[in-house]
JSON list of C-alpha atoms in Angstrom, two decimals:
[
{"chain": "Y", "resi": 29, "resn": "UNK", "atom": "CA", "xyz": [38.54, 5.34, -73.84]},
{"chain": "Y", "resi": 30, "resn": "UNK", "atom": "CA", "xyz": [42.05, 6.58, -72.20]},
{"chain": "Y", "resi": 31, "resn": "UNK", "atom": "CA", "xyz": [41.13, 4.36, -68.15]},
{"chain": "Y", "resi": 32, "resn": "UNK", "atom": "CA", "xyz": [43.86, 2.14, -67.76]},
{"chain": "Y", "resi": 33, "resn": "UNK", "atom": "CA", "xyz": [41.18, -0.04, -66.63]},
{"chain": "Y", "resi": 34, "resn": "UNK", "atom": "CA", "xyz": [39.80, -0.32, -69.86]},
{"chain": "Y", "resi": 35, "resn": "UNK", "atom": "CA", "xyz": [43.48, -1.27, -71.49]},
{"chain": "Y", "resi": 36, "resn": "UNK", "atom": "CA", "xyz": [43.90, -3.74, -68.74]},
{"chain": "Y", "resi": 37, "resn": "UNK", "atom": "CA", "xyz": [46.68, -1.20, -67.41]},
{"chain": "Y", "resi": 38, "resn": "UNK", "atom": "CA", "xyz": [45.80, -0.84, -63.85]},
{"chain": "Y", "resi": 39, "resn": "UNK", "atom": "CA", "xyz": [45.98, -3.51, -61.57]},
{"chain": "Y", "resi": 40, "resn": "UNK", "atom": "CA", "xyz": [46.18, -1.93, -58.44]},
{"chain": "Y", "resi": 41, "resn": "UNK", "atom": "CA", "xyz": [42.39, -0.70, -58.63]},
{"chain": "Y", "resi": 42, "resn": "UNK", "atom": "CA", "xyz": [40.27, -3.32, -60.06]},
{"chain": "Y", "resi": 43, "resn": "UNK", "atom": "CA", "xyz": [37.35, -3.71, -56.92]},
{"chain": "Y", "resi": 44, "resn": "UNK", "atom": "CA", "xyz": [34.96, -1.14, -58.00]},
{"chain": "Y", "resi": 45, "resn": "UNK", "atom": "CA", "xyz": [31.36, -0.86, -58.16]},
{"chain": "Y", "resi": 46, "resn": "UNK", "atom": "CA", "xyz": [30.54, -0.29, -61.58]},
{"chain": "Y", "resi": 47, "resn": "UNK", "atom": "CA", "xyz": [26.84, 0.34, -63.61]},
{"chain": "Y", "resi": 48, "resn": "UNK", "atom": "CA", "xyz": [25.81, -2.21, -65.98]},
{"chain": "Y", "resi": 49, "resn": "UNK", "atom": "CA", "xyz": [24.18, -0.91, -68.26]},
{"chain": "Y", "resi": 50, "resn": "UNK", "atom": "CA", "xyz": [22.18, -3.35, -70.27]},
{"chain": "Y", "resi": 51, "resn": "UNK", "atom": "CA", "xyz": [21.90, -2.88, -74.67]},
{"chain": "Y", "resi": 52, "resn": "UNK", "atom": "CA", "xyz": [17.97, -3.92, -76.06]},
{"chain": "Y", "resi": 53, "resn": "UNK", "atom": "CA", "xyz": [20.71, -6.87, -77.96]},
{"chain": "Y", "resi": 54, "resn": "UNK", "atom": "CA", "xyz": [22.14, -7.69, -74.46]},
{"chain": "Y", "resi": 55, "resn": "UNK", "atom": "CA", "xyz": [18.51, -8.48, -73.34]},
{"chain": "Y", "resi": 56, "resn": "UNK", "atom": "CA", "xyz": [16.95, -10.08, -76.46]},
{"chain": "Y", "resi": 57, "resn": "UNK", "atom": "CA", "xyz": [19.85, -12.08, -76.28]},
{"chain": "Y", "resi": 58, "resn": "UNK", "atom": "CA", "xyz": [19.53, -13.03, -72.85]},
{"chain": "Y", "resi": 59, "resn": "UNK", "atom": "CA", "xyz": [15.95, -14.08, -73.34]},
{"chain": "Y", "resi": 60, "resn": "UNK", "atom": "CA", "xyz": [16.57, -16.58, -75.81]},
{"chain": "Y", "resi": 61, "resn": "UNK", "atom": "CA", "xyz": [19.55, -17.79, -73.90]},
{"chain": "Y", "resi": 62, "resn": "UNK", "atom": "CA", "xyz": [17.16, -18.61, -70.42]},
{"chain": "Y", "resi": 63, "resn": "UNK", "atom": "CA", "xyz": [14.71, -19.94, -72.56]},
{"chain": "Y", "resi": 64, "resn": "UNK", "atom": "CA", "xyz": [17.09, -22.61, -74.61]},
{"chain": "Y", "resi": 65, "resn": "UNK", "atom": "CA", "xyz": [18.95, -23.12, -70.89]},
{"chain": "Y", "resi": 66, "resn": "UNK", "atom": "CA", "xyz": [16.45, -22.94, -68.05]},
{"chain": "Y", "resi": 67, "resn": "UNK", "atom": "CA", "xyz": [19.08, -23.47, -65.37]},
{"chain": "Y", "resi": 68, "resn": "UNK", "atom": "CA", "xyz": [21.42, -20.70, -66.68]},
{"chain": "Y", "resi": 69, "resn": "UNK", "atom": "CA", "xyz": [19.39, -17.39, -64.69]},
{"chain": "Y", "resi": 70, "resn": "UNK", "atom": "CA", "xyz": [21.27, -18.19, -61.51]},
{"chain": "Y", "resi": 71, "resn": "UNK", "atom": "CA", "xyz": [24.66, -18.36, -63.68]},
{"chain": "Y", "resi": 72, "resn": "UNK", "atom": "CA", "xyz": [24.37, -14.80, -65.04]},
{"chain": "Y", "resi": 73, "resn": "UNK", "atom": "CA", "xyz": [22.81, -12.95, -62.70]},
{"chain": "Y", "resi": 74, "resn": "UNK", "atom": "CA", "xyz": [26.33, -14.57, -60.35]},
{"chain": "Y", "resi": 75, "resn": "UNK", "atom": "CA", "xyz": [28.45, -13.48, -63.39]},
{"chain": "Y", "resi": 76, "resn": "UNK", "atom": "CA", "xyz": [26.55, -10.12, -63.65]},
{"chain": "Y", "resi": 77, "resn": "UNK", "atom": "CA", "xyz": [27.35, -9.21, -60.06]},
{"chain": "Y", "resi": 78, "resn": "UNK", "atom": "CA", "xyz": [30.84, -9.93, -60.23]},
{"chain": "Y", "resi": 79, "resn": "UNK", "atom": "CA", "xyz": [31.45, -8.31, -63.06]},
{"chain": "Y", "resi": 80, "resn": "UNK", "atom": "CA", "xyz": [29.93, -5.05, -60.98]},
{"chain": "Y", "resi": 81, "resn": "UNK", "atom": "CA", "xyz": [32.67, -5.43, -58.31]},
{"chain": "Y", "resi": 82, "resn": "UNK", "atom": "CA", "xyz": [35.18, -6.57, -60.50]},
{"chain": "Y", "resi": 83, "resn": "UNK", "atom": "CA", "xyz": [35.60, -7.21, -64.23]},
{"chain": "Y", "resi": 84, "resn": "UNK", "atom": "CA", "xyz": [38.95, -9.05, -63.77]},
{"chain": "Y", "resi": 85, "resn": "UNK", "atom": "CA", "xyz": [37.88, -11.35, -61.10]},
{"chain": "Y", "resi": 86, "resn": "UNK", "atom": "CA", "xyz": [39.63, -14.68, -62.18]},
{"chain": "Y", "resi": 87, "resn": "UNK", "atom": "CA", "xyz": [36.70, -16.77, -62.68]},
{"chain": "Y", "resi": 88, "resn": "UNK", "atom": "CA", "xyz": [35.17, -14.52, -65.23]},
{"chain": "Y", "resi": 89, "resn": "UNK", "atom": "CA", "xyz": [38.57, -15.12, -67.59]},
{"chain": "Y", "resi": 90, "resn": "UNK", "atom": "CA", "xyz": [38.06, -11.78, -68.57]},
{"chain": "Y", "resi": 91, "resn": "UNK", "atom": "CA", "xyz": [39.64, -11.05, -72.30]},
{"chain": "Y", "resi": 92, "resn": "UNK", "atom": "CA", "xyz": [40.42, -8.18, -74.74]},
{"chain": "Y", "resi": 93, "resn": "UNK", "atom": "CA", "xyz": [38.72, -9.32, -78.01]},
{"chain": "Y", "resi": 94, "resn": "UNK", "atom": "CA", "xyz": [40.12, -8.81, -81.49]},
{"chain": "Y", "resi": 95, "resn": "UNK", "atom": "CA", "xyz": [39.22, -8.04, -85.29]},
{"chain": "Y", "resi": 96, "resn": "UNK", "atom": "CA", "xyz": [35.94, -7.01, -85.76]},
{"chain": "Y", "resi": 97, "resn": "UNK", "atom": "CA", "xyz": [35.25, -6.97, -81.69]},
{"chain": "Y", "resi": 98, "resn": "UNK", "atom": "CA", "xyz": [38.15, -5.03, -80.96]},
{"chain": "Y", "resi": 99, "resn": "UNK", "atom": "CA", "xyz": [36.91, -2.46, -79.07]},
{"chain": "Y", "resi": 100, "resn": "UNK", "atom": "CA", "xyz": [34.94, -4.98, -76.88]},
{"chain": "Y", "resi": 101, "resn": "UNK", "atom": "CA", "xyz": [36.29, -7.37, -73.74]},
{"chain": "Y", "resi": 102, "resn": "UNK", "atom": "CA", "xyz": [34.48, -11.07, -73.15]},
{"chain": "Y", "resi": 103, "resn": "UNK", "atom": "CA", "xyz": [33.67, -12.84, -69.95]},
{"chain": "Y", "resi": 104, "resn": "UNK", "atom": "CA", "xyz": [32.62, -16.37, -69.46]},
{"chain": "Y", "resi": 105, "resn": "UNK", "atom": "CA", "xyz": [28.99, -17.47, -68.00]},
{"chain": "Y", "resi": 106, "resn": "UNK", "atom": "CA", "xyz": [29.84, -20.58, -66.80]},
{"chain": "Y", "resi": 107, "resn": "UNK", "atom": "CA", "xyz": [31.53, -23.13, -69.34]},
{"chain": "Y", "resi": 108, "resn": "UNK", "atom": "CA", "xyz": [30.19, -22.34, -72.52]},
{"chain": "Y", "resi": 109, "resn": "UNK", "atom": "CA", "xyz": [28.07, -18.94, -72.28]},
{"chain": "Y", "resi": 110, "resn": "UNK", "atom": "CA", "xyz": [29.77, -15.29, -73.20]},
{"chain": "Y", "resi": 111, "resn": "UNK", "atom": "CA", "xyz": [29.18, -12.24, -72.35]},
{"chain": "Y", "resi": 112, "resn": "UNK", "atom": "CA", "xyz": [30.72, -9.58, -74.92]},
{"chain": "Y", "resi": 113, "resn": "UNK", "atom": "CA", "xyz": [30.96, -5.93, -73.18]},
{"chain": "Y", "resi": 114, "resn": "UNK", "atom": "CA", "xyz": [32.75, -2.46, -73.52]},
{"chain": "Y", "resi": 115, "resn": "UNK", "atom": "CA", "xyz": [33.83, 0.00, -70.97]},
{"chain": "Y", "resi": 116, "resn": "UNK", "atom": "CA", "xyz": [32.03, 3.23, -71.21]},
{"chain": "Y", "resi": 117, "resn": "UNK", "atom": "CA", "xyz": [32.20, 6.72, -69.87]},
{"chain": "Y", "resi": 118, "resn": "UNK", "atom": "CA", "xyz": [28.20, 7.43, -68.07]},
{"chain": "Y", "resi": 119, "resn": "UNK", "atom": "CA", "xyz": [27.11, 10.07, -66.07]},
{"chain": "Y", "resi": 120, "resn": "UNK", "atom": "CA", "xyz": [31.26, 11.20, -65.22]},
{"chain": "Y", "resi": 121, "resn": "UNK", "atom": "CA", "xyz": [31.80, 7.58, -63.89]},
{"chain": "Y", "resi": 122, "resn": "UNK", "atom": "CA", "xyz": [33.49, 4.20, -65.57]},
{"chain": "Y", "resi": 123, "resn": "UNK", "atom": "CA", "xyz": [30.06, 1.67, -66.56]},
{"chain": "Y", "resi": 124, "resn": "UNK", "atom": "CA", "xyz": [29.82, -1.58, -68.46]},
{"chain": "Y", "resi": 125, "resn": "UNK", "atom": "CA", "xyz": [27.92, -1.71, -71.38]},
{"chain": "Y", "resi": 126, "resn": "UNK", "atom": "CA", "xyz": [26.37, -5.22, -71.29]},
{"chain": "Y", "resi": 127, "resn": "UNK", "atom": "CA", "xyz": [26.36, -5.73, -75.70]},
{"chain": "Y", "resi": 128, "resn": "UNK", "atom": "CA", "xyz": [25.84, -9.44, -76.35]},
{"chain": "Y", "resi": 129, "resn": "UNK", "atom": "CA", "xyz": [25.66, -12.95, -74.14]},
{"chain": "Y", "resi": 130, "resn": "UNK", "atom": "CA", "xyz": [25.32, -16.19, -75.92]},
{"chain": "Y", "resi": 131, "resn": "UNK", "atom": "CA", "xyz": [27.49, -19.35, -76.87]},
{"chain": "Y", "resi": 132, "resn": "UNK", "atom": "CA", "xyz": [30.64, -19.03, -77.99]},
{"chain": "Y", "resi": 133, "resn": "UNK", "atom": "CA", "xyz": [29.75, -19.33, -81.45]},
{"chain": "Y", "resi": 134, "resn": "UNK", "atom": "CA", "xyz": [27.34, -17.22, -81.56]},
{"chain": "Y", "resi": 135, "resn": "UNK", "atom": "CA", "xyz": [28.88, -13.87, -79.99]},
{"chain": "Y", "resi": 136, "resn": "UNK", "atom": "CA", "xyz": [32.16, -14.25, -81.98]}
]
C-alpha cells in the first residue's frame, strides 16, 4: 500500500477514524481468547477503539512486524495479548483489517 500511514511515514496525521474490519480468524480467535480470559472483553473492545482513532496511540506500542508477517503491524491488548493487523484500501478510504489477536506466542 503506498499511505505513508501505513510505512509509519506520516506523523503529522495520525487521529483518524478508521473501519475495522474484522477477518472470520480475527473473530474465532477472539472467541477462544474471552473464553480462556473472562476479564479480557473490556481490554479489547478499549484497544479496538483506539486503534479506530489512532493506530499509533502510545499505549498500543504499535509495531511493523517482520519475516513471514511482514506485511502486517502488531498492537498490544493489555500486557500479554496481540493483535496482528494490516492497513487496507476499502470502499476509497484507509481501514484496518483486524487478522489475528492472541498471546504472544501464539500470533508470531
Amino acid at each position: 500500500m503506498s499511505s505513508g500511514i501505513a510505512r509509519g511515514v506520516d506523523e503529522g496525521n495520525l487521529e483518524m477514524n478508521r473501519l475495522l474490519l474484522r477477518s472470520t480468524a480475527f473473530v474465532r480467535a477472539a472467541r477462544k481468547i474471552v473464553k480462556r480470559f473472562p476479564q479480557c472483553p473490556g481490554e479489547i473492545q478499549t484497544t479496538l477503539e483506539i486503534m479506530s482513532i489512532n493506530v499509533f496511540d502510545p499505549r498500543l506500542r504499535t509495531h511493523k512486524l517482520k519475516g513471514d508477517l511482514q506485511d502486517s503491524w502488531a498492537c498490544s491488548v493489555g500486557y500479554n495479548l496481540r493483535i496482528v493487523f494490516r492497513f487496507v484500501e476499502y470502499q476509497g478510504s484507509e481501514a484496518i483489517l483486524l487478522e489475528s489477536i492472541g498471546t504472544h506466542e501464539e500470533v508470531y
